[in-house]
Tab-separated table of C-alpha atoms in Angstrom:
chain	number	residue	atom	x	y	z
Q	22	UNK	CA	-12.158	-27.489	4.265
Q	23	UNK	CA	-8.303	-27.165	3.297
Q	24	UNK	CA	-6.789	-27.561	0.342
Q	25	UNK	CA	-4.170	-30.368	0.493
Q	26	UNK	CA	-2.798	-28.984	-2.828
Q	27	UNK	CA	-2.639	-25.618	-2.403
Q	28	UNK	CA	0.649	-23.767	-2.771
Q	29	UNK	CA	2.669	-23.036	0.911
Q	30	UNK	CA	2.671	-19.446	1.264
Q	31	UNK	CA	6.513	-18.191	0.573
Q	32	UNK	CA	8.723	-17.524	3.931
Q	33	UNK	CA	9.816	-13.653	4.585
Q	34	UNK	CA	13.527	-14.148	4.739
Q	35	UNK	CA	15.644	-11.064	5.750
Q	36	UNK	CA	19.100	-11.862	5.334
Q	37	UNK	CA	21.834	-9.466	7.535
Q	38	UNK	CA	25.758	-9.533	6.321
Q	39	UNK	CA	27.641	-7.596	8.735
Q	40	UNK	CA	30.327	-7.565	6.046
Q	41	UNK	CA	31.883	-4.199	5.824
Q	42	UNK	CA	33.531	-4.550	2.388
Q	43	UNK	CA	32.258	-5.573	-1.317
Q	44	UNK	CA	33.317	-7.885	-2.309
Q	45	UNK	CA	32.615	-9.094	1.008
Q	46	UNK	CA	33.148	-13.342	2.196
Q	47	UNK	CA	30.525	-12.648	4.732
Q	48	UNK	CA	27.779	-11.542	1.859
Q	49	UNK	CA	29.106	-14.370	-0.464
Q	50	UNK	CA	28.431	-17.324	2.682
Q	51	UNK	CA	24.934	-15.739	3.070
Q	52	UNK	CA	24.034	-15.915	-0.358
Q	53	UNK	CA	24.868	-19.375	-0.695
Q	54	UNK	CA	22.839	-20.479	2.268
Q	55	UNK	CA	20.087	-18.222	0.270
Q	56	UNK	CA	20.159	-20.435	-2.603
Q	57	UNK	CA	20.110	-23.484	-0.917
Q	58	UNK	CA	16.999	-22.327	1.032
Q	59	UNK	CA	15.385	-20.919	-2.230
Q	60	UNK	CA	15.661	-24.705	-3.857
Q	61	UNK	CA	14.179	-26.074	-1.232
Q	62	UNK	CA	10.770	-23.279	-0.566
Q	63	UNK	CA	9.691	-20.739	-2.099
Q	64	UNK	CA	11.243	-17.430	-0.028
Q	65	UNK	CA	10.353	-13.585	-0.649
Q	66	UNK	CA	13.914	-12.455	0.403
Q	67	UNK	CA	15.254	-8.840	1.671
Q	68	UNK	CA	19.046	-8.977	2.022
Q	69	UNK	CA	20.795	-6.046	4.059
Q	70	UNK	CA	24.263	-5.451	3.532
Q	71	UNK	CA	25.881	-3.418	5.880
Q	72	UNK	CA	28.591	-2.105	3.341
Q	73	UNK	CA	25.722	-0.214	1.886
Q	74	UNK	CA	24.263	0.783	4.681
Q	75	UNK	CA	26.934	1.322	7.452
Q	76	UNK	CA	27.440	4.888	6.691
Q	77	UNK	CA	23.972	5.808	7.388
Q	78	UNK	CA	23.355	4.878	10.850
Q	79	UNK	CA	26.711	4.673	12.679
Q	80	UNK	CA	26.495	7.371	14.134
Q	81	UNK	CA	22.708	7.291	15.199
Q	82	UNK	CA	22.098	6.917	18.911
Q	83	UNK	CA	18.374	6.990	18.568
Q	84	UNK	CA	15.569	4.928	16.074
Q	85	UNK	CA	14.115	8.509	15.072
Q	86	UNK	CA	17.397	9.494	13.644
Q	87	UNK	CA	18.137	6.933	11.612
Q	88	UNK	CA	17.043	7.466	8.043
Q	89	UNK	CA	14.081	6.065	6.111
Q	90	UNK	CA	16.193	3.138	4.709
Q	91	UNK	CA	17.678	1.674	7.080
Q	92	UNK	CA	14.317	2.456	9.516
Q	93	UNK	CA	12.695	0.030	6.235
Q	94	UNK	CA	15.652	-2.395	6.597
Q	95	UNK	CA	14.847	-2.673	10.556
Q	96	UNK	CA	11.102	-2.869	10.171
Q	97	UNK	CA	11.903	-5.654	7.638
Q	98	UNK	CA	14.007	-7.732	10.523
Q	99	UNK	CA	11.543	-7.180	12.833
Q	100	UNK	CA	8.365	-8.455	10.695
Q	101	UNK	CA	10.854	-11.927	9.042
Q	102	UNK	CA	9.647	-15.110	8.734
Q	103	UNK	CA	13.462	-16.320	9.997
Q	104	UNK	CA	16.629	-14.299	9.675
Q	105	UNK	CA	19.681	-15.694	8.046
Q	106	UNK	CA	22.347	-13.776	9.696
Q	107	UNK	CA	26.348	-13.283	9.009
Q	108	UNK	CA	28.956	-11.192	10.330
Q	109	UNK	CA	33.240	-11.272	9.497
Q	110	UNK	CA	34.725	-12.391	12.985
Q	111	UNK	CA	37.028	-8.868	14.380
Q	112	UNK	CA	38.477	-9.217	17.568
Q	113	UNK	CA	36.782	-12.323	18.679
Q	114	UNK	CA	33.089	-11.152	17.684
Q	115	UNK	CA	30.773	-9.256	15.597
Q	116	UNK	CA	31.129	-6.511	13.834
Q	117	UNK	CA	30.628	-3.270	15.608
Q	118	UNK	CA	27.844	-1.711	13.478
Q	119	UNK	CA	26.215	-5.227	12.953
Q	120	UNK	CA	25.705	-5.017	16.876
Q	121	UNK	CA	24.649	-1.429	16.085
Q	122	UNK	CA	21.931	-2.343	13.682
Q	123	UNK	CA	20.789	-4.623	16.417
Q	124	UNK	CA	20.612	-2.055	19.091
Q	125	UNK	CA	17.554	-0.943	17.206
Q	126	UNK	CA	15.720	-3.730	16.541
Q	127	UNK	CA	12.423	-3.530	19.063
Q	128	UNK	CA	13.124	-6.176	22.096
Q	129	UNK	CA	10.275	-8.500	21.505
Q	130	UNK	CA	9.930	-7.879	18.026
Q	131	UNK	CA	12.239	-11.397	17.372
Q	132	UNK	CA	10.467	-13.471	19.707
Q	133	UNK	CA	10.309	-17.179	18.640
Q	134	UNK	CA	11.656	-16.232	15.249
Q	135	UNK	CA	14.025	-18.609	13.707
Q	136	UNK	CA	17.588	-17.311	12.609
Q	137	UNK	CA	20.852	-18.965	11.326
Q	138	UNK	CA	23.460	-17.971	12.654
Q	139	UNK	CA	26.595	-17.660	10.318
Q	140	UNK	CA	30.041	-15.775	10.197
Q	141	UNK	CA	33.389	-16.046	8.619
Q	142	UNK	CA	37.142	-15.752	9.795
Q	143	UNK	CA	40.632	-16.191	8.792
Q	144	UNK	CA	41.173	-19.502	10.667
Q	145	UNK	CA	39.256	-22.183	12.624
Q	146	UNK	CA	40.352	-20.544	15.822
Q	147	UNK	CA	37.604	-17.886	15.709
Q	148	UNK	CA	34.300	-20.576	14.992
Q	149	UNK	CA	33.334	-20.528	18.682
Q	150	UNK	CA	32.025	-16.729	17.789
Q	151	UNK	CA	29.164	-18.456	17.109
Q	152	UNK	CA	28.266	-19.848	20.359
Q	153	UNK	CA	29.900	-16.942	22.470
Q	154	UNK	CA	29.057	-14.132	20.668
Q	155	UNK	CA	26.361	-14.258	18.290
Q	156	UNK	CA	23.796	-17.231	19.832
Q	157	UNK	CA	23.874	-15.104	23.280
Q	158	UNK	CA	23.212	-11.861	21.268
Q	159	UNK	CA	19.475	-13.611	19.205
Q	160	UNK	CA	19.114	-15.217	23.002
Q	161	UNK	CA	18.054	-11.875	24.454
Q	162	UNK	CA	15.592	-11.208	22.105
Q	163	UNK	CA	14.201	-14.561	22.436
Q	164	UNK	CA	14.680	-15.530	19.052
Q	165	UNK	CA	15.307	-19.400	18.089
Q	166	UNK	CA	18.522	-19.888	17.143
Q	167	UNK	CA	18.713	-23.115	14.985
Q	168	UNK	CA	21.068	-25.471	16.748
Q	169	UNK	CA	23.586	-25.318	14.223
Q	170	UNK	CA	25.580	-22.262	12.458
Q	171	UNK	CA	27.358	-22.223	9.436
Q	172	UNK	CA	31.346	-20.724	9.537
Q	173	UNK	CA	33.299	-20.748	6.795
Q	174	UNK	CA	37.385	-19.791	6.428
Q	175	UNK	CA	39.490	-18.224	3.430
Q	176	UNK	CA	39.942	-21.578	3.225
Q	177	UNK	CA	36.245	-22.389	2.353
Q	178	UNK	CA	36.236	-19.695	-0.479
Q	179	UNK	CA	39.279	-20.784	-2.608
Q	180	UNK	CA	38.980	-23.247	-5.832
C-alpha cells in the first residue's frame, strides 16, 4: 500500500547557460526560472555554466579527451530529471561551444526528458531562436521540449 502522504521524491534538474561571460544575462534568466521551479517542488539542482567550463573542452573532438569535469557535467545532463537550458543568441543561434557541449551528450541518453528551452538577445528580433534553433537541436535527441520557452531582452534585465 502507498503512502498518500509521503514526501515526492525531489526532481534532478541540470541547468545549462551557454553564457560565455560572468556576469552573464543568460545565467541570471536561468536562475530565475530555478527559483521559481524550487518554490514550487523540491529540486536537487546541478547548474553548468559554460564561462567556467568553456576553456576545458573547446577544443576536444572526442568524449575521452574531455576532462573529468566536464565528463561529470555531461553524465549529469544525461542522467536529469528535465533540463532547464539557456544560451545568449550570436548570429541568429546558439552559442558555439553550447552546441559543442551537446555534441557529446550520448544520442538517446535525452529521450523523453523534459527541457525548457530559454535564451536571451539584444532585441525581440532574435526570439524565433527558440523555435529554429534550439527546439530542432533537443528534437534530435528526442527530448520533450515544453511547448513554451522563455526569452528575455536587455530590456527584461533593467529596473
Amino acid at each position: 500500500m502507498s503512502n498518500l502522504n509521503a514526501k515526492p521524491k525531489a526532481l534532478n534538474i541540470v541547468a545549462v547557460s551557454g553564457g560565455l561571460n560572468t556576469p552573464s544575462k543568460t545565467e541570471s534568466l536561468i536562475q530565475a526560472i530555478v527559483d521559481e521551479l524550487a518554490q514550487a517542488t523540491e529540486i536537487n539542482l546541478k547548474f553548468v555554466k559554460l564561462s567556467e567550463i568553456g576553456a576545458l573542452f573547446g577544443g576536444a573532438i572526442y568524449r575521452n579527451q574531455l576532462p573529468k569535469q566536464v565528463q561529470d557535467d555531461l553524465a549529469a545532463i544525461e542522467a536529469a530529471d528535465a533540463l532547464i537550458v539557456g544560451t545568449p543568441v550570436y548570429r541568429a543561434s546558439f552559442t558555439g561551444l553550447f552546441k559543442h557541449l551537446f555534441d557529446f551528450v550520448e544520442q538517446t541518453a535525452l529521450v523523453d526528458v523534459p527541457v525548457l528551452l530559454a535564451a536571451t538577445g539584444g532585441s525581440d528580433r532574435h526570439a524565433l531562436v527558440l523555435e529554429h534553433q534550439l527546439r530542432p537541436l533537443f528534437s534530435f535527441f528526442q527530448a520533450q521540449t515544453l511547448p513554451i520557452g522563455v526569452y528575455a531582452t536587455d530590456l527584461d534585465f533593467t529596473p
